[in-house]
Amino acid sequence: MNYNFNEIEARWQKYWAENQTFKAKNPGSIPKGEELPKYYVLDMFPYPSGAGLHVGHPLGYIASDIYARYKRHKGFNVLHPQGYDSFGLPAEQYAIQTGQHPALTTENNIKRYREQLDKIGFSFDWSREVRTSNPDYYKWTQWIFIQLFESWYDYEQDKSRAISELEEIFSAEGNTRVKAACDDEVEDFSAEEWNAFSSEEKQRILLKYRLTYLAETEVNWCPQLGTVLANDEIVNGVSERGGHPVIRKKMTQWSMRISAFAERLLQDLDKIDWTESLKESQRNWIGKSEGAQIKFKIQNSKFKIPVFSTRPDTIFGVTFMTLAPEHELVQKITTPEQKEEVEAYIAASAKKSERERMADVKTISGAFTGAYAEHPFTKEPVPIWIGDYVLAGYGTGAVMSVPCGDQRDYDFARHFDLPITNIFENADISEEAFSGKEGTVIANSDFLSGLEYKEALQRVILELEKTGHGYGKTNYRLRDAVFSRQRYWGEPFPIYYKKGLPHPIPTHCLPLELPEVEKYLPTEEGEPPLGRAEKWHWDEKNEKVVAVEDNEKPPLGVWGLELNTMPGWAGSSWYLFRYMDPHNEETFVSKEAQQYWENVDLYIGGSEHATGHLLYSRFWTKFLHDRGFLSVEEPFKKLINQGMILGTSAFVYRLEGENVLLSKNLVGKNNVQPIHVDVSLVNASDELDIEGFKKWRPEFAEAKFVTEEDGTYKVGREVEKMSKSKYNVVNPDDICENYGADTLRMYEMFLGPLEQAKPWNTAGITGVHNFLKKLWKLYHSGPDGEFLVETSHPSGGIEGGLKTLHKTIKKVTEDIENFSFNTSVSTFMICVNELSAQNCNQKEVLEPLAVLIAPYAPHIAEELWAKLGHSESVVTAAYPVYEEKYLVESTKNYPVSFNGKMRFTMELSLDLSEEEIEKTVLADERTKNYLSGKTPKKMIVVPGKIVNIVI
RNA sequence: GCUCGAGUGGCGGAAUUGGUAGACGCGCUGGAUUCAAAAUCCAGUUUCUUCGGAAGUGUGGGUUCGAUUCCCACCUCGAGUACCA
């Protein structure tokens, strides 16, 4: 009987589906006395793209599946769900091109994904599947949005609170004592003033405090996509998707006040088990810097310029100030004589795209405004310049320039011949600025002279606060996140506009379903696609969506709904909680279910989400925690980033301008153009199937193929990202068909460390496949290869097998705990080789082995488990525990060396003490020979390891 | 530039509280089986070698009886980030 993986795998997949083997139990449905500790293993859910899965996609899923299955064997109630992040741009773009509804294409893609995933034998609990584009799901995304709308951030208590509580505070004491995250330009008002405001005025003010608010923001506008992009959706100045250019544009947008959470997002990184590199990129992204905010008064003017500096101790080194060209005060302070120059400069830098400005770091440019500020301490005039090395978006958009201490200020001063004052003791600033901190002594600085950096820092902040010129401040790079997208295929905002003010629709009316539109493009007036929806007004009284004709004025009580939709990260920021209670219609997750499952114990996914999804998800979790909806403050306890599996592309080389293709080794110095070849047309020895190639690319049907001496045409190879357009995609279905899902799973793990990027190479798969065949043979040792496992064993015939088994249990268990799945596959191979060599087919050995191997190769394990006479699935079998007694070795080869030089090895008993080992070694003939009568100065003995003799 | 990570055979990679470097797999070589092939099994496979050995984990130093592992400097590659005041 051969190892017929196709038949076995299909049969067991059917069994698992029919028996709902992997269904996780929620607390209510767990019988008394059967409670198990919980464990939640989650994958980053996929966006179902039209291209289907390639072998790179399942890598993380296989790893998490191994861990989930392992935890089940270990006696945990495991939640291991899967779903789809099904809102997104590709489906929409496809819809624009073909007119097909994105819901339809998404549905088809999901079907295909599911088929592919099922073939690999994952232990997902599909009864909990979520789709972000499903109204039952996005109902709660909208609900959370409303909660954010109804909340504000209190720095005093350091948490989000209900907006109604803020209203109470305002009406009792005004806003002067409230420490809230809000727009900078909110003006102070008293309780009396507040109570006298009209309700519209009140709403207008409250909007500035809400955790999601409308603001006129300069956004990244992509004309081709017709939408706004977040900073992290832009790579190198072009859109991440499509690579279209991006320009700056002012728009009214919904924003998320994530900046209020900056400090907590930073501090709590210490509480979670993520890789240091990932934490580091979040720290960088949050970008905390401590310093002082200092106000500079402008001479002969009522204006003041606030600046932020991390080095307020260098304030006496200020010789000029620089504002970003976009700074709002520039227009107001520029003197008539300088107006022309300044405006020319502003126009020039506005023309430069963000990209050009970034690329052009070296060029120093700027203009003098003609205005002077007053130094807060010396009262000396400080000339005010503008320069595009100062960014409008960071800090206050203005800096106090200290050329002696900052290289950019130094370069700027040199370029425009501005004075440079040295305020550091013993620092040479003739060539470049001095940026040393620790131990630096300040000089030439009035009350700061003679103080060390740290002392000066404290002193100057004290002095600034005393004189009212400034205060100590912490600045963050983290910006509020723009939350509006001018797209169709996303969650509609549950918001309508009444007299220009946003109002949430009542939560009992949710979901606000995505309306139908004829086209998925923005309207002719430049409104988002939802502007095309016929029924897209809110009837306040009847609480329903109604249609209003284009040229008609809406009737009384009917208001226009928000036309934007939410970004991709809205649905993915909280999905982990929905899996806990996916069918609940009363709430997004019941308290009971959430408190049982808490949060994700193990999260596996790509590191590309470091500053997007993973940060937003932490933000929403903290918010929902503050408002009492969640018991946890962090979504993911432990996080592992799986590395990408790369493709190995193949190339043919076309002689420039001719229809001649040269084999790889004949290219030499010829001018050739490499052309991608579909990898399925190339065999393991890099030989091209020429006829197949001609059929595939008919334009080369007449081409001349110049082959190697042996008559073969060899292709060139290169490792690249796996992608359809590079024709290097390897499909997991084909691998499952030819080798089986178990082979695929083990081979993906065997390729290398989980977190490392590695190229796919189908050729190596035979090693793993042979291993599984050998494993099969261990259990099928009957005369004609039929199933045969000894239930009893001849005397003395099992000792070796048990040793091998327990060694394997120990190593594999350790490897799984450390996520070193690659080495555990090697351990299995050694185990099976040793058992084969010992002809060991006793049940005591093979039965635990089947359980041990089940997380990696679940189908074959189930088959063997059933043949061993078990009626229950192997999934519920207890994980074997190793016994020390089988691991003890009685003797070991000790390397014996003299003065560090290895000379020979000795077989020594492990029971011996250090002294006994010394004696035995010294008594050995070879030692005596080497010492030739001399007494060793010192002997180093490490029991079980080495003996070193120093002469 | 800064931050983090990594450099080991023809290839993927293994080994770190410092202790026989190259496990395991691929590939390759030889053999068995076969009319032949596939499949399977067995043996070998870091390099050099005068067959005694010697060298060897990116380079150069250091600590140590002993370093792939620890320390210093440099080189290369990868990831993230970028005029952050």
JSON list of C-alpha atoms in Angstrom, two decimals, chain A residues 481-559:
[
{"chain": "A", "resi": 481, "resn": "ALA", "atom": "CA", "xyz": [-4.70, 59.90, 10.99]},
{"chain": "A", "resi": 482, "resn": "VAL", "atom": "CA", "xyz": [-6.84, 61.05, 8.08]},
{"chain": "A", "resi": 483, "resn": "PHE", "atom": "CA", "xyz": [-9.86, 58.76, 7.99]},
{"chain": "A", "resi": 484, "resn": "SER", "atom": "CA", "xyz": [-11.74, 59.78, 4.83]},
{"chain": "A", "resi": 485, "resn": "ARG", "atom": "CA", "xyz": [-11.39, 58.13, 1.46]},
{"chain": "A", "resi": 486, "resn": "GLN", "atom": "CA", "xyz": [-13.03, 59.30, -1.76]},
{"chain": "A", "resi": 487, "resn": "ARG", "atom": "CA", "xyz": [-13.85, 55.75, -2.72]},
{"chain": "A", "resi": 488, "resn": "TYR", "atom": "CA", "xyz": [-16.80, 53.48, -3.15]},
{"chain": "A", "resi": 489, "resn": "TRP", "atom": "CA", "xyz": [-15.68, 50.13, -1.78]},
{"chain": "A", "resi": 490, "resn": "GLY", "atom": "CA", "xyz": [-15.42, 50.92, 1.92]},
{"chain": "A", "resi": 491, "resn": "GLU", "atom": "CA", "xyz": [-17.55, 51.44, 5.00]},
{"chain": "A", "resi": 492, "resn": "PRO", "atom": "CA", "xyz": [-19.94, 54.42, 4.66]},
{"chain": "A", "resi": 493, "resn": "PHE", "atom": "CA", "xyz": [-19.71, 56.92, 7.50]},
{"chain": "A", "resi": 494, "resn": "PRO", "atom": "CA", "xyz": [-22.83, 56.79, 9.69]},
{"chain": "A", "resi": 495, "resn": "ILE", "atom": "CA", "xyz": [-22.97, 60.57, 9.47]},
{"chain": "A", "resi": 496, "resn": "TYR", "atom": "CA", "xyz": [-25.32, 63.13, 7.96]},
{"chain": "A", "resi": 497, "resn": "TYR", "atom": "CA", "xyz": [-24.87, 66.88, 7.75]},
{"chain": "A", "resi": 498, "resn": "LYS", "atom": "CA", "xyz": [-27.43, 69.18, 9.25]},
{"chain": "A", "resi": 499, "resn": "LYS", "atom": "CA", "xyz": [-26.76, 72.88, 8.67]},
{"chain": "A", "resi": 500, "resn": "GLY", "atom": "CA", "xyz": [-23.16, 72.10, 7.94]},
{"chain": "A", "resi": 501, "resn": "LEU", "atom": "CA", "xyz": [-22.60, 70.12, 11.13]},
{"chain": "A", "resi": 502, "resn": "PRO", "atom": "CA", "xyz": [-22.06, 66.36, 11.28]},
{"chain": "A", "resi": 503, "resn": "HIS", "atom": "CA", "xyz": [-24.53, 64.20, 13.18]},
{"chain": "A", "resi": 504, "resn": "PRO", "atom": "CA", "xyz": [-24.28, 60.46, 13.73]},
{"chain": "A", "resi": 505, "resn": "ILE", "atom": "CA", "xyz": [-27.27, 58.42, 12.70]},
{"chain": "A", "resi": 506, "resn": "PRO", "atom": "CA", "xyz": [-28.84, 56.60, 15.69]},
{"chain": "A", "resi": 507, "resn": "THR", "atom": "CA", "xyz": [-26.93, 53.42, 16.49]},
{"chain": "A", "resi": 508, "resn": "HIS", "atom": "CA", "xyz": [-30.09, 51.29, 16.33]},
{"chain": "A", "resi": 509, "resn": "CYS", "atom": "CA", "xyz": [-30.31, 52.21, 12.62]},
{"chain": "A", "resi": 510, "resn": "LEU", "atom": "CA", "xyz": [-26.96, 50.57, 11.85]},
{"chain": "A", "resi": 511, "resn": "PRO", "atom": "CA", "xyz": [-25.72, 49.25, 9.56]},
{"chain": "A", "resi": 512, "resn": "LEU", "atom": "CA", "xyz": [-25.90, 52.11, 7.16]},
{"chain": "A", "resi": 513, "resn": "GLU", "atom": "CA", "xyz": [-25.57, 49.97, 4.08]},
{"chain": "A", "resi": 514, "resn": "LEU", "atom": "CA", "xyz": [-23.38, 50.86, 1.15]},
{"chain": "A", "resi": 515, "resn": "PRO", "atom": "CA", "xyz": [-25.70, 52.20, -1.58]},
{"chain": "A", "resi": 516, "resn": "GLU", "atom": "CA", "xyz": [-25.74, 51.05, -5.19]},
{"chain": "A", "resi": 517, "resn": "VAL", "atom": "CA", "xyz": [-24.13, 53.32, -7.77]},
{"chain": "A", "resi": 518, "resn": "GLU", "atom": "CA", "xyz": [-24.05, 53.17, -11.54]},
{"chain": "A", "resi": 519, "resn": "LYS", "atom": "CA", "xyz": [-20.35, 53.88, -11.82]},
{"chain": "A", "resi": 520, "resn": "TYR", "atom": "CA", "xyz": [-17.59, 53.58, -9.28]},
{"chain": "A", "resi": 521, "resn": "LEU", "atom": "CA", "xyz": [-15.84, 56.78, -10.31]},
{"chain": "A", "resi": 522, "resn": "PRO", "atom": "CA", "xyz": [-15.99, 60.18, -8.64]},
{"chain": "A", "resi": 523, "resn": "THR", "atom": "CA", "xyz": [-18.83, 62.37, -9.95]},
{"chain": "A", "resi": 524, "resn": "GLU", "atom": "CA", "xyz": [-18.33, 65.03, -12.59]},
{"chain": "A", "resi": 525, "resn": "GLU", "atom": "CA", "xyz": [-18.41, 67.66, -9.82]},
{"chain": "A", "resi": 526, "resn": "GLY", "atom": "CA", "xyz": [-15.51, 65.87, -8.15]},
{"chain": "A", "resi": 527, "resn": "GLU", "atom": "CA", "xyz": [-17.61, 64.35, -5.40]},
{"chain": "A", "resi": 528, "resn": "PRO", "atom": "CA", "xyz": [-16.74, 60.86, -4.18]},
{"chain": "A", "resi": 529, "resn": "PRO", "atom": "CA", "xyz": [-18.52, 57.90, -5.85]},
{"chain": "A", "resi": 530, "resn": "LEU", "atom": "CA", "xyz": [-21.26, 57.89, -3.20]},
{"chain": "A", "resi": 531, "resn": "GLY", "atom": "CA", "xyz": [-22.35, 61.23, -4.70]},
{"chain": "A", "resi": 532, "resn": "ARG", "atom": "CA", "xyz": [-23.81, 59.10, -7.50]},
{"chain": "A", "resi": 533, "resn": "ALA", "atom": "CA", "xyz": [-26.04, 57.13, -5.15]},
{"chain": "A", "resi": 534, "resn": "GLU", "atom": "CA", "xyz": [-29.68, 57.85, -5.71]},
{"chain": "A", "resi": 535, "resn": "LYS", "atom": "CA", "xyz": [-30.74, 57.05, -2.18]},
{"chain": "A", "resi": 536, "resn": "TRP", "atom": "CA", "xyz": [-28.25, 58.86, -0.04]},
{"chain": "A", "resi": 537, "resn": "HIS", "atom": "CA", "xyz": [-30.06, 61.25, 2.25]},
{"chain": "A", "resi": 538, "resn": "TRP", "atom": "CA", "xyz": [-31.11, 60.75, 5.84]},
{"chain": "A", "resi": 539, "resn": "ASP", "atom": "CA", "xyz": [-34.68, 61.22, 6.89]},
{"chain": "A", "resi": 540, "resn": "GLU", "atom": "CA", "xyz": [-34.22, 62.24, 10.51]},
{"chain": "A", "resi": 541, "resn": "LYS", "atom": "CA", "xyz": [-37.83, 61.67, 11.57]},
{"chain": "A", "resi": 542, "resn": "ASN", "atom": "CA", "xyz": [-38.45, 58.29, 9.95]},
{"chain": "A", "resi": 543, "resn": "GLU", "atom": "CA", "xyz": [-34.87, 57.21, 10.60]},
{"chain": "A", "resi": 544, "resn": "LYS", "atom": "CA", "xyz": [-34.15, 55.86, 7.16]},
{"chain": "A", "resi": 545, "resn": "VAL", "atom": "CA", "xyz": [-32.19, 56.49, 4.01]},
{"chain": "A", "resi": 546, "resn": "VAL", "atom": "CA", "xyz": [-34.19, 58.28, 1.33]},
{"chain": "A", "resi": 547, "resn": "ALA", "atom": "CA", "xyz": [-33.66, 59.53, -2.21]},
{"chain": "A", "resi": 548, "resn": "VAL", "atom": "CA", "xyz": [-33.57, 63.19, -3.15]},
{"chain": "A", "resi": 549, "resn": "GLU", "atom": "CA", "xyz": [-33.54, 64.27, -6.80]},
{"chain": "A", "resi": 550, "resn": "ASP", "atom": "CA", "xyz": [-30.40, 66.07, -7.86]},
{"chain": "A", "resi": 551, "resn": "ASN", "atom": "CA", "xyz": [-32.08, 69.36, -8.68]},
{"chain": "A", "resi": 552, "resn": "GLU", "atom": "CA", "xyz": [-34.46, 69.24, -5.75]},
{"chain": "A", "resi": 553, "resn": "LYS", "atom": "CA", "xyz": [-34.03, 70.84, -2.37]},
{"chain": "A", "resi": 554, "resn": "PRO", "atom": "CA", "xyz": [-34.28, 68.16, 0.34]},
{"chain": "A", "resi": 555, "resn": "PRO", "atom": "CA", "xyz": [-37.56, 68.28, 2.25]},
{"chain": "A", "resi": 556, "resn": "LEU", "atom": "CA", "xyz": [-37.70, 69.32, 5.89]},
{"chain": "A", "resi": 557, "resn": "GLY", "atom": "CA", "xyz": [-35.79, 66.95, 8.20]},
{"chain": "A", "resi": 558, "resn": "VAL", "atom": "CA", "xyz": [-33.94, 65.26, 5.32]},
{"chain": "A", "resi": 559, "resn": "TRP", "atom": "CA", "xyz": [-30.20, 65.76, 5.20]}
]
